[in-house]
Coordinates of C-alpha atoms in Angstrom, one line a residue:
Chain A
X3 CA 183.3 195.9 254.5
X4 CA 180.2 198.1 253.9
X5 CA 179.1 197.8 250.7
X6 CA 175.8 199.6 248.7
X7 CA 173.6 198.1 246.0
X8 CA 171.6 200.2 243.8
X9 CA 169.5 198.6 241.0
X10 CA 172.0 198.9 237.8
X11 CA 169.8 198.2 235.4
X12 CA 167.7 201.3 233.8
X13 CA 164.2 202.3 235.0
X14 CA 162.0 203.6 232.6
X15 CA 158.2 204.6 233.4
X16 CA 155.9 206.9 232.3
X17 CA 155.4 210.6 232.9
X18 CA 152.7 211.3 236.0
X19 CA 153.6 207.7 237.5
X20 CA 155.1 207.1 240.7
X21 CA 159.2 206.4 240.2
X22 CA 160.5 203.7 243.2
X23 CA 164.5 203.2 243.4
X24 CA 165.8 200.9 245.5
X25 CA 169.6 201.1 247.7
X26 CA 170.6 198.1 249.7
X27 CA 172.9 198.3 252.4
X28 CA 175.4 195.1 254.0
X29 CA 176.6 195.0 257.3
X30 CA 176.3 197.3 260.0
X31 CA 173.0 200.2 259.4
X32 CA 174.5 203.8 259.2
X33 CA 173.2 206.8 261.4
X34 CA 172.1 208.1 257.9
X35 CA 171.8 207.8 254.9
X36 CA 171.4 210.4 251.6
X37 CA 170.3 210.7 248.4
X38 CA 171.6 212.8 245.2
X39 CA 171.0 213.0 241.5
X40 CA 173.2 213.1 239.5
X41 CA 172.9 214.6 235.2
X42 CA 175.5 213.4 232.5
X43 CA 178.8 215.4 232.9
X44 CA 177.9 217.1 236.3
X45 CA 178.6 216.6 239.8
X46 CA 176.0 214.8 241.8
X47 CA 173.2 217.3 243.5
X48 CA 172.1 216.5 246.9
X49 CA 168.6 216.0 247.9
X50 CA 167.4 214.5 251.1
X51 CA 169.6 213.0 254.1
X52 CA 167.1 210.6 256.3
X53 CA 168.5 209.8 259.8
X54 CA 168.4 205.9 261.4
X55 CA 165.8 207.3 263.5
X56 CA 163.5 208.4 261.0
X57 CA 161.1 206.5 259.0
X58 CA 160.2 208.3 256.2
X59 CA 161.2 212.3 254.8
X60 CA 159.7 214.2 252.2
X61 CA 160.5 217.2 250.3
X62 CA 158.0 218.6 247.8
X63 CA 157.3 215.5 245.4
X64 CA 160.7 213.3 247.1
X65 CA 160.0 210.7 249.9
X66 CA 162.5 208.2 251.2
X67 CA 162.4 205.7 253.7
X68 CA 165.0 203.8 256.0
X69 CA 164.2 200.6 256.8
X70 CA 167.1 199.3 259.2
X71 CA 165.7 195.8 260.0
X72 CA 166.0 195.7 255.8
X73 CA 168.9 197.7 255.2
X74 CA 167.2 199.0 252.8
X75 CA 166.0 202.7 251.7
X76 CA 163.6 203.8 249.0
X77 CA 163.8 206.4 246.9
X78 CA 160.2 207.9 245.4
X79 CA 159.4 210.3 242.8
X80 CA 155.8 211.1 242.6
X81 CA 154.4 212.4 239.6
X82 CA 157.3 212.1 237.7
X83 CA 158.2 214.3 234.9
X84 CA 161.0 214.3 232.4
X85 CA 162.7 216.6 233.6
X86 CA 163.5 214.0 236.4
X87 CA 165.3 211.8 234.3
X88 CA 168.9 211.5 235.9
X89 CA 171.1 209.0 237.9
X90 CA 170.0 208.9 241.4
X91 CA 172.7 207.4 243.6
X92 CA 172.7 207.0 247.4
X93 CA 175.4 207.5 250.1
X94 CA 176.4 206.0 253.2
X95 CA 179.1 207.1 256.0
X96 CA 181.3 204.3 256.6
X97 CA 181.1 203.9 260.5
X98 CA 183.3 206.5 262.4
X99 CA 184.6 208.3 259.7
X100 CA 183.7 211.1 257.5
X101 CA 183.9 208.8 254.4
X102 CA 181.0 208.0 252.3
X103 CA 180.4 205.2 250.0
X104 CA 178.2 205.8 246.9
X105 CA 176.2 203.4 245.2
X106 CA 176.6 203.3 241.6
X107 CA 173.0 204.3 240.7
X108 CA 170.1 203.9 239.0
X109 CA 169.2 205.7 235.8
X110 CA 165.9 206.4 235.8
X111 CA 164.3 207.5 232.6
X112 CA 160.7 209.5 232.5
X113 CA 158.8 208.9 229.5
X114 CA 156.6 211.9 228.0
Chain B
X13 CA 175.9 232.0 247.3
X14 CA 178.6 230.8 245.0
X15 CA 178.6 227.0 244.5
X16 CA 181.6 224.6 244.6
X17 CA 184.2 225.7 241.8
X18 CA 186.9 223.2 240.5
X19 CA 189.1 224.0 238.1
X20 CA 190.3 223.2 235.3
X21 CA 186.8 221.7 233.4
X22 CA 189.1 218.9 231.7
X23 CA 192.9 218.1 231.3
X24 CA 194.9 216.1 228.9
X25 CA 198.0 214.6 230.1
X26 CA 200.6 212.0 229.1
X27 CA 201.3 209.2 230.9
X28 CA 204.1 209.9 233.2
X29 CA 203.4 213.4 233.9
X30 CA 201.6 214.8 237.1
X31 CA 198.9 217.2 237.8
X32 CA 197.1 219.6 240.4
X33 CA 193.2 220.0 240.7
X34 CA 191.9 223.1 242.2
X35 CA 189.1 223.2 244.4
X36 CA 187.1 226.0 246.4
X37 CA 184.4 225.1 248.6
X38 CA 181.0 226.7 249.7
X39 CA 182.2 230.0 251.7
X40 CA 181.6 228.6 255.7
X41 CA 181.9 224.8 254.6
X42 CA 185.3 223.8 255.9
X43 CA 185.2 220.0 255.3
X44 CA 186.3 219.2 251.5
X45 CA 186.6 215.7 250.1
X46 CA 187.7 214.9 246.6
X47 CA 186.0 211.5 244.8
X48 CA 187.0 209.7 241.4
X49 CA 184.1 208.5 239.5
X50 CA 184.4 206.0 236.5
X51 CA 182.3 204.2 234.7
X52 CA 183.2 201.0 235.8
X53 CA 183.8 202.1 239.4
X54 CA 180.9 204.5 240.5
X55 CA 182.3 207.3 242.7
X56 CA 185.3 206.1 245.0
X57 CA 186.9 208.3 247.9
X58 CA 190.2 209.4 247.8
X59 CA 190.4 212.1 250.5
X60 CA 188.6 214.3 253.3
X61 CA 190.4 216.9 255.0
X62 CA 188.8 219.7 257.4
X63 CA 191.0 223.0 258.6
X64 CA 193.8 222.0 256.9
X65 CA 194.2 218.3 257.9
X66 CA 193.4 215.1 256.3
X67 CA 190.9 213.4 257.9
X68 CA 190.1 210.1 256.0
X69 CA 191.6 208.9 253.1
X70 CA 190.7 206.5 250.8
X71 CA 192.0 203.3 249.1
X72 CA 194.7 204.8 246.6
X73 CA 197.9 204.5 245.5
X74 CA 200.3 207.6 247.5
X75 CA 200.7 208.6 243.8
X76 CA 197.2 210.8 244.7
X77 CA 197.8 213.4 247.4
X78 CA 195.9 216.5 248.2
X79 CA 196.2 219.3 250.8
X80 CA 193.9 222.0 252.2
X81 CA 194.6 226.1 253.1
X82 CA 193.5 228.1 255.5
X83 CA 191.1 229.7 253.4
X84 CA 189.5 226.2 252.7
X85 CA 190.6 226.0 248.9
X86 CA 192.1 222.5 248.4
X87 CA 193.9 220.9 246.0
X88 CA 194.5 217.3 244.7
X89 CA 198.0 216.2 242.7
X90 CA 198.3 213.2 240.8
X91 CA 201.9 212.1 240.2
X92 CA 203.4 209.9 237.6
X93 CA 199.9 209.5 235.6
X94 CA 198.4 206.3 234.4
X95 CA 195.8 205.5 231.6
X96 CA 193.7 204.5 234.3
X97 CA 193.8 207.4 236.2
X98 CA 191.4 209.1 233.3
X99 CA 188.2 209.7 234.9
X100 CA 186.3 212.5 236.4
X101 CA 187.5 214.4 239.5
X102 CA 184.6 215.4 241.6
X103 CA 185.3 217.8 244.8
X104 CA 182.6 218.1 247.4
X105 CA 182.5 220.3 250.2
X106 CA 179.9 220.3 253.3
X107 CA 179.0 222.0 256.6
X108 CA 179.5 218.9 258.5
X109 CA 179.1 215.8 259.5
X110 CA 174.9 214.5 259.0
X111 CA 174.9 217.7 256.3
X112 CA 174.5 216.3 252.4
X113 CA 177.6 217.6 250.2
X114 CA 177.7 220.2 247.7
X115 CA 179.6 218.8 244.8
X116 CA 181.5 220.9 241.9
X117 CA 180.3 220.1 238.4
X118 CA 184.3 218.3 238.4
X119 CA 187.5 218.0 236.1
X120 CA 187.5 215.6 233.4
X121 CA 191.1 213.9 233.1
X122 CA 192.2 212.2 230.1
X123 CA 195.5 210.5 230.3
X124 CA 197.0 209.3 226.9

């Protein structure tokens, strides 16, 4: 079965550097893949959805990238802040359904 | 536009009793799912439905149920409650397939 991996362990880096999260995919490559973040007692937030054909998308100071051959996306934060400090998690469709599985996230801490 | 709204914030129950979560989606979005997220767990589908029918489901016990209205609102019931059924409730609505979701801030169930 499909299954996500998302670096468990905390990531802690400084304010103004460049954040880099990692979600591994098994088995077969979805048609896409998203991301959220996700604060302590809230429901995740979505923020970017990158397609199998696309190799990188960017939104303001967000850019992922889908690497199929990999099965691997990248999550980056550039100049981060710590006001970024969150869980991210990422999502994936399982094939012919509408029925996502979640990774269980990184927590990624910005130091001021 | 008004966000996702699940009600109620948090529930106590007692083992052996049942209860409903309330959800109503994005006005327009007409596919709702409902996800369990737990500590040890990460977030784990239970259910999709889309104009009223159920779609997907997850892997859980028929104890966890849900339906959907016409007017999108869904709801989720729990029956004969379990300490391990304590966790937080997250509904999610979305425009579509390929579209990210729009998750509620959830209901935090505590069974004793």
């Amino acid at each position: 079965s499909q299954k996500i991996e998302q670096n468990s362990e905390a990531l802690n880096i400084q304010e103004g550097k460049t954040a880099t999260l990692t979600c591994n995919y098994t088995n077969y490559s979805p048609a896409y893949l998203q991301w959220y973040r996700q604060d302590p007692g809230r429901g995740p937030v979505f923020l970017l959805l990158i397609r199998e054909n696309e190799k990188e998308k960017r939104k303001e100071r967000l850019k992922v990238t889908f690497d199929t051959t990999l099965k691997q996306s990248l999550f980056h934060i550039t100049a981060s802040q710590p006001a970024d400090s969150a869980t991210y998690l990422c999502a994936i469709p399982t094939s012919g359904t509408y029925k996502y599985i979640f990774g269980t996230g990184t927590r990624l801490k910005v130091l001021a | 536009k008004a966000g996702v709204t699940q009600t109620p914030r948090y529930l106590i129950k007692t083992r052996g009793q049942q209860v409903t979560l309330s959800c109503s989606p994005i006005s327009g979005h007409r596919s709702v799912s409902w996800y369990q997220q737990t500590p040890g767990q990460g977030l784990q589908f239970l259910f999709e439905y889309f104009s009223e029918t159920q779609r997907n489901k997850g892997n859980f016990p028929g104890r966890f149920s849900g339906r959907q209205f016409s007017n999108s609102r869904s709801e989720m019931n729990v029956s004969t409650l379990e300490l391990g059924d304590s966790a937080l409730y997250l509904c999610a609505s979305s425009f579509g397939i390929g579209y990210g979701y729009t998750f509620g801030s959830g209901t935090r169930l505590t069974v004793v």
